[in-house]
CSV table of C-alpha atoms and ligand atoms in Angstrom, one decimal:
chain,number,residue,atom,x,y,z
A,14,MET,CA,0.0,0.0,0.0
A,15,ALA,CA,1.3,3.5,-0.8
A,16,THR,CA,1.7,6.1,1.9
A,17,ASN,CA,0.4,9.5,0.7
A,18,THR,CA,1.3,13.0,1.7
A,19,ASP,CA,1.1,16.6,0.3
A,20,ILE,CA,4.9,16.9,0.1
A,21,LEU,CA,7.5,14.2,0.1
A,22,ILE,CA,11.1,15.4,0.7
A,23,VAL,CA,14.0,13.0,-0.1
A,24,GLY,CA,17.0,13.7,2.1
A,25,GLY,CA,17.0,14.9,5.7
A,26,GLY,CA,20.0,17.2,5.8
A,27,VAL,CA,19.7,20.9,6.7
A,28,ILE,CA,18.2,21.8,3.4
A,29,GLY,CA,15.5,19.1,3.5
A,30,LEU,CA,14.7,19.7,7.2
A,31,THR,CA,14.4,23.5,6.8
A,32,SER,CA,12.2,23.2,3.7
A,33,ALA,CA,10.1,20.6,5.6
A,34,TYR,CA,9.7,22.9,8.6
A,35,PHE,CA,8.4,25.9,6.5
A,36,LEU,CA,6.1,23.7,4.4
A,37,ALA,CA,4.5,22.1,7.4
A,38,ARG,CA,4.1,25.6,9.0
A,39,SER,CA,2.2,26.5,5.8
A,40,GLY,CA,-0.3,23.7,6.6
A,41,CYS,CA,1.0,20.9,4.3
A,42,SER,CA,1.4,17.3,5.4
A,43,VAL,CA,5.2,16.6,5.0
A,44,ILE,CA,7.2,13.4,5.0
A,45,VAL,CA,11.0,13.4,4.9
A,46,LEU,CA,12.6,10.2,3.8
A,47,GLU,CA,16.1,9.9,5.1
A,48,GLN,CA,18.4,7.0,4.2
A,49,SER,CA,20.3,6.9,7.4
A,50,ALA,CA,19.4,6.5,11.1
A,51,ASP,CA,20.6,10.0,11.8
A,52,PRO,CA,19.1,12.9,9.8
A,53,GLY,CA,21.5,15.8,9.3
A,54,ARG,CA,24.5,13.6,10.0
A,55,GLN,CA,26.2,14.1,6.5
A,56,ALA,CA,27.5,17.5,5.2
A,57,SER,CA,25.2,19.4,7.5
A,58,TRP,CA,26.7,18.0,10.6
A,59,ALA,CA,30.3,18.1,9.3
A,60,GLY,CA,30.4,21.8,8.3
A,61,ALA,CA,31.9,24.7,10.2
A,62,GLY,CA,28.8,26.8,10.5
A,63,ILE,CA,30.3,30.0,9.4
A,64,ILE,CA,27.6,32.6,8.7
A,65,PRO,CA,28.8,35.7,6.7
A,66,PRO,CA,27.1,39.0,7.0
A,67,GLY,CA,24.7,40.2,4.3
A,68,ASN,CA,22.6,43.3,3.5
A,69,PRO,CA,19.5,42.4,1.4
A,70,GLU,CA,18.8,46.1,0.8
A,71,ARG,CA,21.9,46.8,-1.2
A,72,VAL,CA,22.8,43.6,-3.0
A,73,THR,CA,22.6,43.4,-6.8
A,74,SER,CA,23.6,40.0,-8.2
A,75,ALA,CA,21.5,36.9,-7.9
A,76,THR,CA,24.0,35.0,-5.8
A,77,GLU,CA,24.5,37.9,-3.4
A,78,LYS,CA,20.7,38.3,-3.1
A,79,LEU,CA,20.4,34.6,-2.1
A,80,ARG,CA,23.2,34.9,0.6
A,81,ALA,CA,22.0,38.2,2.0
A,82,PHE,CA,18.3,37.1,2.1
A,83,SER,CA,19.2,33.9,3.9
A,84,VAL,CA,21.8,35.2,6.4
A,85,SER,CA,19.6,38.1,7.4
A,86,GLU,CA,16.9,35.6,8.4
A,87,ILE,CA,19.2,33.5,10.6
A,88,PRO,CA,19.2,35.6,13.8
A,89,SER,CA,15.4,35.7,14.2
A,90,PHE,CA,15.1,32.1,12.9
A,91,SER,CA,17.6,31.0,15.6
A,92,GLU,CA,15.5,32.8,18.2
A,93,THR,CA,12.3,31.1,16.9
A,94,LEU,CA,14.0,27.7,17.1
A,95,ARG,CA,15.1,28.3,20.6
A,96,GLU,CA,11.6,29.4,21.7
A,97,LEU,CA,9.9,26.5,19.9
A,98,THR,CA,12.3,23.7,20.9
A,99,GLY,CA,14.3,25.0,23.9
A,100,ILE,CA,17.5,24.2,22.0
A,101,ASP,CA,20.2,26.8,21.4
A,102,ASN,CA,21.5,26.3,17.9
A,103,GLY,CA,24.7,28.2,18.8
A,104,TYR,CA,24.2,31.2,16.6
A,105,ARG,CA,26.5,33.9,17.7
A,106,ARG,CA,27.5,37.1,16.0
A,107,CYS,CA,31.1,36.6,17.0
A,108,GLY,CA,32.7,38.7,14.3
A,109,GLY,CA,35.2,37.6,11.7
A,110,ILE,CA,38.7,38.4,10.5
A,111,GLU,CA,39.5,37.9,6.8
A,112,ILE,CA,43.2,37.9,5.8
A,113,PHE,CA,43.7,38.7,2.1
A,114,THR,CA,46.4,38.7,-0.5
A,115,PRO,CA,47.0,42.2,-2.0
A,116,GLU,CA,45.0,41.2,-5.1
A,117,GLU,CA,42.0,40.0,-3.0
A,118,ALA,CA,42.2,43.1,-0.8
A,119,GLU,CA,41.8,45.3,-3.9
A,120,ILE,CA,38.5,43.7,-4.9
A,121,ILE,CA,36.6,42.0,-2.1
A,122,PRO,CA,36.3,44.9,0.4
A,123,SER,CA,34.9,47.0,-2.5
A,124,ILE,CA,32.2,44.4,-2.9
A,125,TRP,CA,31.4,44.7,0.8
A,126,ARG,CA,31.4,48.5,0.6
A,127,ARG,CA,28.9,48.3,-2.3
A,128,GLU,CA,26.7,46.0,-0.3
A,129,GLY,CA,26.9,48.2,2.8
A,130,ILE,CA,28.5,45.5,5.0
A,131,ALA,CA,30.4,46.9,8.0
A,132,PHE,CA,34.1,46.3,8.0
A,133,GLU,CA,37.4,47.9,8.9
A,134,GLU,CA,40.9,47.3,7.8
A,135,LEU,CA,43.3,46.4,10.7
A,136,ASN,CA,46.9,47.2,11.1
A,137,ALA,CA,49.3,44.9,13.0
A,138,CYS,CA,48.6,46.9,16.2
A,139,SER,CA,44.8,46.9,16.1
A,140,LEU,CA,44.8,43.2,15.1
A,141,GLY,CA,47.0,42.4,18.0
A,142,ASP,CA,44.6,44.3,20.3
A,143,ILE,CA,41.6,42.3,19.0
A,144,GLU,CA,43.1,38.9,18.7
A,145,PRO,CA,46.4,38.8,20.6
A,146,GLU,CA,47.0,35.1,19.9
A,147,LEU,CA,46.7,35.5,16.1
A,148,MET,CA,50.1,35.8,14.6
A,149,VAL,CA,50.1,39.2,13.0
A,150,PRO,CA,52.2,40.0,9.9
A,151,ASN,CA,55.7,41.5,10.7
A,152,GLY,CA,55.3,45.1,11.9
A,153,SER,CA,56.1,47.3,14.8
A,154,CYS,CA,53.5,45.5,16.9
A,155,ASN,CA,54.5,42.1,15.9
A,156,ARG,CA,55.4,40.1,19.0
A,157,ARG,CA,56.8,37.1,17.1
A,158,SER,CA,59.9,37.3,14.9
A,159,GLU,CA,59.1,33.9,13.3
A,160,SER,CA,56.0,35.3,11.5
A,161,PRO,CA,55.6,33.5,8.1
A,162,VAL,CA,54.3,36.6,6.3
A,163,SER,CA,55.6,40.0,5.7
A,164,GLU,CA,53.6,43.1,6.4
A,165,GLN,CA,53.2,43.7,2.7
A,166,SER,CA,52.0,40.1,1.9
A,167,PHE,CA,48.6,40.3,3.6
A,168,ARG,CA,46.0,42.7,4.5
A,169,THR,CA,43.6,42.1,7.4
A,170,PHE,CA,39.9,43.1,7.7
A,171,ARG,CA,37.5,42.8,10.6
A,172,LEU,CA,33.8,42.1,9.9
A,173,PRO,CA,31.7,42.6,13.1
A,174,GLY,CA,28.6,41.1,11.4
A,175,MET,CA,30.1,37.6,10.8
A,176,GLY,CA,28.7,34.8,12.9
A,177,GLN,CA,28.7,31.1,13.5
A,178,ILE,CA,26.2,28.3,14.2
A,179,ARG,CA,27.1,25.0,15.9
A,180,ASN,CA,26.0,22.5,13.3
A,181,PRO,CA,25.1,19.6,15.5
A,182,TRP,CA,23.1,21.8,17.8
A,183,HIS,CA,21.3,23.4,14.8
A,184,ILE,CA,20.5,20.0,13.4
A,185,ARG,CA,19.1,18.9,16.7
A,186,ALA,CA,17.0,22.0,16.9
A,187,MET,CA,15.8,21.5,13.3
A,188,ILE,CA,14.7,17.9,13.9
A,189,ARG,CA,12.8,18.8,17.0
A,190,ALA,CA,11.2,21.8,15.3
A,191,CYS,CA,10.1,19.7,12.4
A,192,GLU,CA,8.6,17.1,14.8
A,193,LEU,CA,6.7,19.8,16.7
A,194,VAL,CA,5.1,21.2,13.5
A,195,GLY,CA,4.1,17.8,12.4
A,196,VAL,CA,6.7,16.7,9.9
A,197,ARG,CA,7.2,12.9,9.7
A,198,ILE,CA,10.9,12.2,9.5
A,199,ILE,CA,11.2,8.6,8.4
A,200,ARG,CA,14.7,7.2,9.1
A,201,ASN,CA,16.5,4.3,7.5
A,202,HIS,CA,14.6,4.8,4.3
A,203,PRO,CA,16.9,5.2,1.3
A,204,VAL,CA,14.9,6.1,-1.8
A,205,THR,CA,15.9,3.6,-4.4
A,206,ASP,CA,13.5,4.4,-7.3
A,207,VAL,CA,11.7,7.4,-8.6
A,208,VAL,CA,8.8,6.2,-10.8
A,209,SER,CA,7.3,8.7,-13.2
A,210,ASP,CA,4.5,8.5,-15.8
A,211,GLY,CA,4.9,11.1,-18.5
A,212,ASP,CA,5.7,14.5,-16.9
A,213,GLN,CA,4.6,13.4,-13.4
A,214,ILE,CA,6.4,11.6,-10.7
A,215,GLU,CA,4.0,8.8,-9.7
A,216,HIS,CA,5.7,7.5,-6.6
A,217,VAL,CA,9.1,6.8,-5.0
A,218,ARG,CA,10.2,3.5,-3.6
A,219,ALA,CA,11.9,3.2,-0.2
A,220,ALA,CA,12.2,0.2,2.1
A,221,ASP,CA,10.1,-1.9,-0.3
A,222,ARG,CA,7.2,0.5,-0.1
A,223,SER,CA,5.7,3.1,-2.4
A,224,TRP,CA,5.4,6.7,-1.3
A,225,THR,CA,3.1,9.0,-3.2
A,226,ALA,CA,2.8,12.8,-2.9
A,227,GLU,CA,1.3,15.8,-4.6
A,228,LYS,CA,4.8,17.2,-4.9
A,229,TYR,CA,8.3,15.8,-4.5
A,230,LEU,CA,11.4,17.8,-3.3
A,231,PHE,CA,14.8,16.3,-3.8
A,232,THR,CA,17.3,17.5,-1.1
A,233,ALA,CA,19.7,14.7,-1.0
A,234,GLY,CA,22.9,16.8,-1.0
A,235,ALA,CA,25.8,15.2,-2.8
A,236,TRP,CA,23.6,12.2,-3.7
A,237,THR,CA,20.9,14.2,-5.5
A,238,ASN,CA,22.1,13.5,-9.0
A,239,ARG,CA,21.8,9.8,-8.5
A,240,LEU,CA,18.1,10.2,-7.7
A,241,LEU,CA,17.3,12.7,-10.5
A,242,GLN,CA,18.8,10.4,-13.1
A,243,GLU,CA,15.9,8.1,-12.3
A,244,VAL,CA,13.6,10.7,-13.8
A,245,GLY,CA,15.8,11.4,-16.7
A,246,HIS,CA,17.6,14.4,-15.3
A,247,SER,CA,21.3,14.9,-14.8
A,248,LEU,CA,22.5,17.7,-12.7
A,249,PRO,CA,26.2,18.4,-12.2
A,250,ILE,CA,26.0,17.8,-8.4
A,251,PHE,CA,29.0,15.9,-7.0
A,252,PRO,CA,30.7,15.2,-3.7
A,253,VAL,CA,33.6,17.4,-2.6
A,254,ARG,CA,35.1,16.0,0.5
A,255,GLY,CA,36.2,18.4,3.2
A,256,GLN,CA,38.3,17.4,6.2
A,257,MET,CA,38.2,19.0,9.6
A,258,VAL,CA,40.4,19.0,12.7
A,259,LEU,CA,39.1,19.9,16.2
A,260,PHE,CA,41.3,21.3,19.0
A,261,LYS,CA,40.1,21.7,22.6
A,262,SER,CA,41.7,24.3,24.8
A,263,ASP,CA,40.9,24.8,28.5
A,264,THR,CA,40.5,28.5,27.8
A,265,ARG,CA,39.1,30.4,24.8
A,266,LEU,CA,42.1,31.4,22.7
A,267,PHE,CA,40.3,33.8,20.4
A,268,SER,CA,36.8,34.8,19.6
A,269,SER,CA,36.6,35.8,15.8
A,270,VAL,CA,36.1,33.4,12.9
A,271,VAL,CA,39.5,33.7,11.1
A,272,ILE,CA,39.5,33.1,7.3
A,273,ILE,CA,42.5,32.9,5.1
A,274,GLY,CA,41.8,31.8,1.5
A,275,LYS,CA,39.7,28.6,1.6
A,276,ARG,CA,40.9,27.7,5.1
A,277,TYR,CA,39.6,29.0,8.4
A,278,LEU,CA,39.6,28.6,12.2
A,279,VAL,CA,36.3,28.8,14.1
A,280,PRO,CA,36.5,29.3,17.8
A,281,ARG,CA,33.6,27.9,19.9
A,282,GLU,CA,32.8,29.5,23.2
A,283,ASP,CA,33.8,26.4,25.2
A,284,GLY,CA,37.4,26.4,24.0
A,285,HIS,CA,36.9,24.1,20.9
A,286,VAL,CA,38.7,25.4,17.8
A,287,LEU,CA,37.6,24.0,14.5
A,288,VAL,CA,40.1,24.1,11.7
A,289,GLY,CA,39.1,23.5,8.1
A,290,SER,CA,39.0,22.5,5.4
A,291,THR,CA,40.2,20.7,2.3
A,292,GLU,CA,38.5,20.4,-1.1
A,293,GLU,CA,38.8,16.9,-2.5
A,294,PRO,CA,36.4,16.2,-5.3
A,295,GLU,CA,38.8,13.5,-6.6
A,296,VAL,CA,37.9,11.0,-3.8
A,297,GLY,CA,34.2,10.8,-4.8
A,298,PHE,CA,31.9,9.5,-2.1
A,299,GLU,CA,34.7,8.3,0.2
A,300,LEU,CA,34.6,9.7,3.7
A,301,GLY,CA,37.6,9.7,6.0
A,302,ASN,CA,40.7,11.6,7.1
A,303,THR,CA,44.1,11.3,5.6
A,304,GLU,CA,47.4,11.9,7.4
A,305,SER,CA,48.7,14.3,4.8
A,306,GLU,CA,45.6,16.6,4.9
A,307,VAL,CA,45.3,16.5,8.6
A,308,GLU,CA,49.0,17.5,8.8
A,309,SER,CA,48.4,20.3,6.3
A,310,LEU,CA,45.4,21.6,8.4
A,311,LYS,CA,47.6,21.4,11.6
A,312,THR,CA,50.4,23.3,9.9
A,313,PHE,CA,48.0,26.0,8.7
A,314,ALA,CA,46.6,26.3,12.3
A,315,PHE,CA,50.0,26.5,13.9
A,316,GLU,CA,51.2,29.2,11.4
A,317,TRP,CA,48.4,31.5,12.5
A,318,PHE,CA,47.9,30.5,16.1
A,319,PRO,CA,51.2,29.1,17.4
A,320,THR,CA,49.5,28.5,20.8
A,321,LEU,CA,47.5,25.7,19.2
A,322,GLN,CA,50.8,23.7,19.1
A,323,SER,CA,50.3,22.9,22.8
A,324,THR,CA,46.5,22.3,22.4
A,325,PRO,CA,45.2,18.8,22.1
A,326,ILE,CA,43.4,17.6,19.0
A,327,VAL,CA,40.2,15.8,20.1
A,328,LYS,CA,38.7,14.8,16.8
A,329,CYS,CA,39.0,14.7,13.0
A,330,TRP,CA,36.2,14.1,10.6
A,331,SER,CA,35.2,14.7,7.0
A,332,GLY,CA,32.0,15.6,5.1
A,333,LEU,CA,30.8,15.5,1.5
A,334,ARG,CA,29.8,19.0,0.3
A,335,PRO,CA,27.3,18.9,-2.5
A,336,GLY,CA,29.4,20.5,-5.2
A,337,SER,CA,28.0,22.1,-8.3
A,338,GLN,CA,29.6,23.4,-11.5
A,339,ASP,CA,29.6,27.0,-10.3
A,340,GLY,CA,29.4,26.5,-6.6
A,341,PHE,CA,25.8,27.7,-6.4
A,342,PRO,CA,22.7,25.6,-5.7
A,343,TYR,CA,20.0,24.4,-8.0
A,344,LEU,CA,16.7,25.6,-6.7
A,345,GLY,CA,13.4,25.1,-8.6
A,346,GLN,CA,11.1,22.8,-10.5
A,347,LEU,CA,12.6,20.1,-12.6
A,348,PRO,CA,12.3,21.2,-16.3
A,349,THR,CA,10.2,18.2,-17.5
A,350,VAL,CA,8.5,17.0,-14.3
A,351,ARG,CA,5.5,19.0,-13.2
A,352,ASN,CA,5.5,17.8,-9.6
A,353,GLY,CA,9.3,17.4,-9.0
A,354,TYR,CA,11.5,20.1,-7.4
A,355,VAL,CA,15.2,20.2,-6.4
A,356,ALA,CA,17.1,22.2,-3.7
A,357,ALA,CA,20.7,20.9,-3.8
A,358,GLY,CA,24.2,21.7,-4.7
A,359,HIS,CA,24.9,24.3,-2.0
A,360,PHE,CA,28.6,23.4,-1.9
A,361,ARG,CA,30.4,25.5,0.8
A,362,ALA,CA,27.4,27.5,1.8
A,363,GLY,CA,24.5,25.2,2.7
A,364,LEU,CA,24.3,26.2,6.4
A,365,GLN,CA,24.2,29.9,5.6
A,366,LEU,CA,21.8,29.4,2.7
A,367,SER,CA,19.5,26.9,4.5
A,368,VAL,CA,17.0,29.3,6.1
A,369,GLY,CA,16.6,31.2,2.8
A,370,THR,CA,16.3,28.0,0.8
A,371,GLY,CA,13.6,26.7,3.2
A,372,ILE,CA,11.6,29.9,2.9
A,373,LEU,CA,12.0,30.0,-0.9
A,374,MET,CA,11.1,26.3,-1.4
A,375,ASN,CA,8.0,26.8,0.7
A,376,GLU,CA,7.0,29.8,-1.4
A,377,LEU,CA,7.6,28.0,-4.6
A,378,LEU,CA,5.9,24.7,-3.7
A,379,MET,CA,2.9,26.6,-2.3
A,380,GLY,CA,2.5,28.4,-5.6
A,381,HIS,CA,3.5,31.8,-4.3
A,382,ILE,CA,6.0,34.2,-6.0
A,383,PRO,CA,9.3,33.6,-4.3
A,384,SER,CA,10.8,36.5,-2.2
A,385,ILE,CA,13.7,36.5,-4.6
A,386,ASP,CA,13.9,35.6,-8.2
A,387,LEU,CA,14.9,31.9,-8.4
A,388,SER,CA,15.4,31.8,-12.2
A,389,PRO,CA,19.2,32.2,-12.0
A,390,PHE,CA,19.3,29.0,-9.9
A,391,ARG,CA,16.9,26.9,-12.1
A,392,PRO,CA,18.0,23.3,-12.6
A,393,ASP,CA,18.6,23.8,-16.4
A,394,ARG,CA,20.7,26.9,-16.1
A,395,SER,CA,24.2,27.5,-17.5
A,396,PRO,CA,26.9,28.0,-14.9
A,397,ILE,CA,26.7,31.4,-13.1
A,398,ALA,CA,29.8,33.4,-13.8
A,399,VAL,CA,31.2,35.3,-10.8
A,400,GLN,CA,34.6,36.9,-10.8
A,401,MET,CA,35.2,37.3,-7.1
A,402,MET,CA,32.8,36.3,-4.3
A,403,ALA,CA,32.2,38.5,-1.3
A,404,PHE,CA,32.7,35.4,0.9
A,405,ARG,CA,34.1,32.0,0.2
A,406,SER,CA,32.8,30.0,3.2
B,517,FAD,C1,33.9,20.4,5.9
B,517,FAD,C2,32.8,21.2,5.6
B,517,FAD,C3,32.7,22.5,6.0
B,517,FAD,C4,31.6,23.3,5.7
B,517,FAD,N1,31.5,24.6,6.2
B,517,FAD,C5,30.4,25.3,6.0
B,517,FAD,C6,30.2,26.6,6.6
B,517,FAD,O1,31.1,27.1,7.4
B,517,FAD,N2,29.1,27.3,6.3
B,517,FAD,C7,28.1,26.9,5.5
B,517,FAD,O2,27.1,27.6,5.2
B,517,FAD,N3,28.3,25.6,4.9
B,517,FAD,C8,29.4,24.9,5.1
B,517,FAD,N4,29.5,23.7,4.5
B,517,FAD,C9,28.6,23.3,3.5
B,517,FAD,C10,27.3,22.7,4.1
B,517,FAD,O3,27.6,21.8,5.2
B,517,FAD,C11,26.5,22.0,3.0
B,517,FAD,O4,26.4,22.8,1.9
B,517,FAD,C12,25.1,21.6,3.5
B,517,FAD,O5,25.2,20.9,4.7
B,517,FAD,C13,24.4,20.8,2.5
B,517,FAD,O6,23.2,20.4,3.1
B,517,FAD,P1,22.2,19.3,2.4
B,517,FAD,O7,21.1,19.1,3.2
B,517,FAD,O8,22.0,19.6,0.9
B,517,FAD,O9,23.2,17.9,2.3
B,517,FAD,P2,23.4,16.8,3.4
B,517,FAD,O10,23.6,17.4,4.8
B,517,FAD,O11,24.5,16.0,2.9
B,517,FAD,O12,22.1,16.0,3.5
B,517,FAD,C14,21.7,15.2,2.5
B,517,FAD,C15,20.9,14.1,3.1
B,517,FAD,O13,20.2,13.3,2.1
B,517,FAD,C16,20.3,11.9,2.5
B,517,FAD,N5,20.1,11.1,1.3
B,517,FAD,C17,21.0,10.9,0.3
B,517,FAD,N6,20.5,10.1,-0.6
B,517,FAD,C18,19.3,9.6,-0.1
B,517,FAD,C19,18.3,8.7,-0.6
B,517,FAD,N7,18.5,8.1,-1.8
B,517,FAD,N8,17.2,8.6,0.1
B,517,FAD,C20,17.0,9.2,1.3
B,517,FAD,N9,17.9,10.1,1.8
B,517,FAD,C21,19.1,10.3,1.1
B,517,FAD,C22,21.7,11.8,3.2
B,517,FAD,O14,21.7,10.7,4.0
B,517,FAD,C23,21.7,13.2,3.9
B,517,FAD,O15,21.2,13.1,5.2
B,517,FAD,C24,30.6,22.8,4.9
B,517,FAD,C25,30.6,21.5,4.5
B,517,FAD,C26,31.7,20.7,4.8
B,517,FAD,C27,31.7,19.3,4.4
């Protein structure tokens, strides 16, 4: 016998759960089919939870609009989650420090300025005042002669609006919130077949049962393309492994998220310091840590925070980001399937884009005009060309 629902969501990561939450709040019956016993335990659990700032009033490009729309919703959504579930998702506006090469420093701050994002450039002295443990470039205030960079090599910027979420806490809050608004999260149910008739999905198969719905939303992260191929679609969504190293200090060593290129250090309030991450598309769906990459993350961490050399590492892990051709997600209706939708391919930004994605997918599936134009993200688009992004994490 088939189980029926208004909306069937395939994949219970942060994107599926957030979409489910908003759809249930709109009055739909919603089922989330999750292949594992632990929803949210893939990329959404593994990420660093960096939340960049954004100013929806001033952004111009489609990708900036999506980021700014989503991140501006996160503070109030975090509060709603806490009130509803009693769970703190760890959202803190802790501020961030971006360290740029001269070329990056010429371009990226001007993007922030255009968007009206608050920032200030720091010299060695002011950086030392804000984060004394961060090894500053050589300069009159530099306390360490072994600094690996010269004053001219890097420029340093502080962003007071940058924040962070603690992924496992956020996932716990999302699961509880979904349950409280009536979402049925069905664990250990990998969807194996998507059966369509003409331009309609008729049902999906999971655990030897059929599941039918008015509308189907595919949010299976790095695994999404495998499912869509069942209905004749191929989207360039692929896994990009990222490894993480977690230090634990007795005291808090620093308070700002520190970003240098594609790597970063994220300090938690309780003394944990998360160091990430690698980009390894070549390993496919293989999870795990390698000695060489863990060493490279440690070297990176020690260069910028030498005090970490005497701080124990308590854990290493990896996650599979849902990569896409241009690094931006696919959001919208499948071109030739009237009742099939996708929200996947968020790559490095799925946490920060999750609230916006959930709101937008709710609007789309409910037949409303989405708060921002989703056509640039439609599944049959060409890659979006962006010269330099305002934020890389
Ligand atoms: C190391 C690392 C650091 C990151 N740092 C950040 C960051 O600082 N900020 C940020 O915004 N983002 C960050 N990200 C990116 C972010 O984590 C991802 O973009 C986001 O989690 C993607 O969410 P998702 O729900 O699409 O995918 P996932 O969390 O992977 O969820 C997909 C779900 O679908 C399920 N599934 C798959 N196939 C099936 C099937 N056939 N049937 C049923 N269920 C299925 C999976 O089991 C999984 O639970 C990071 C990612 C990594 C790996």
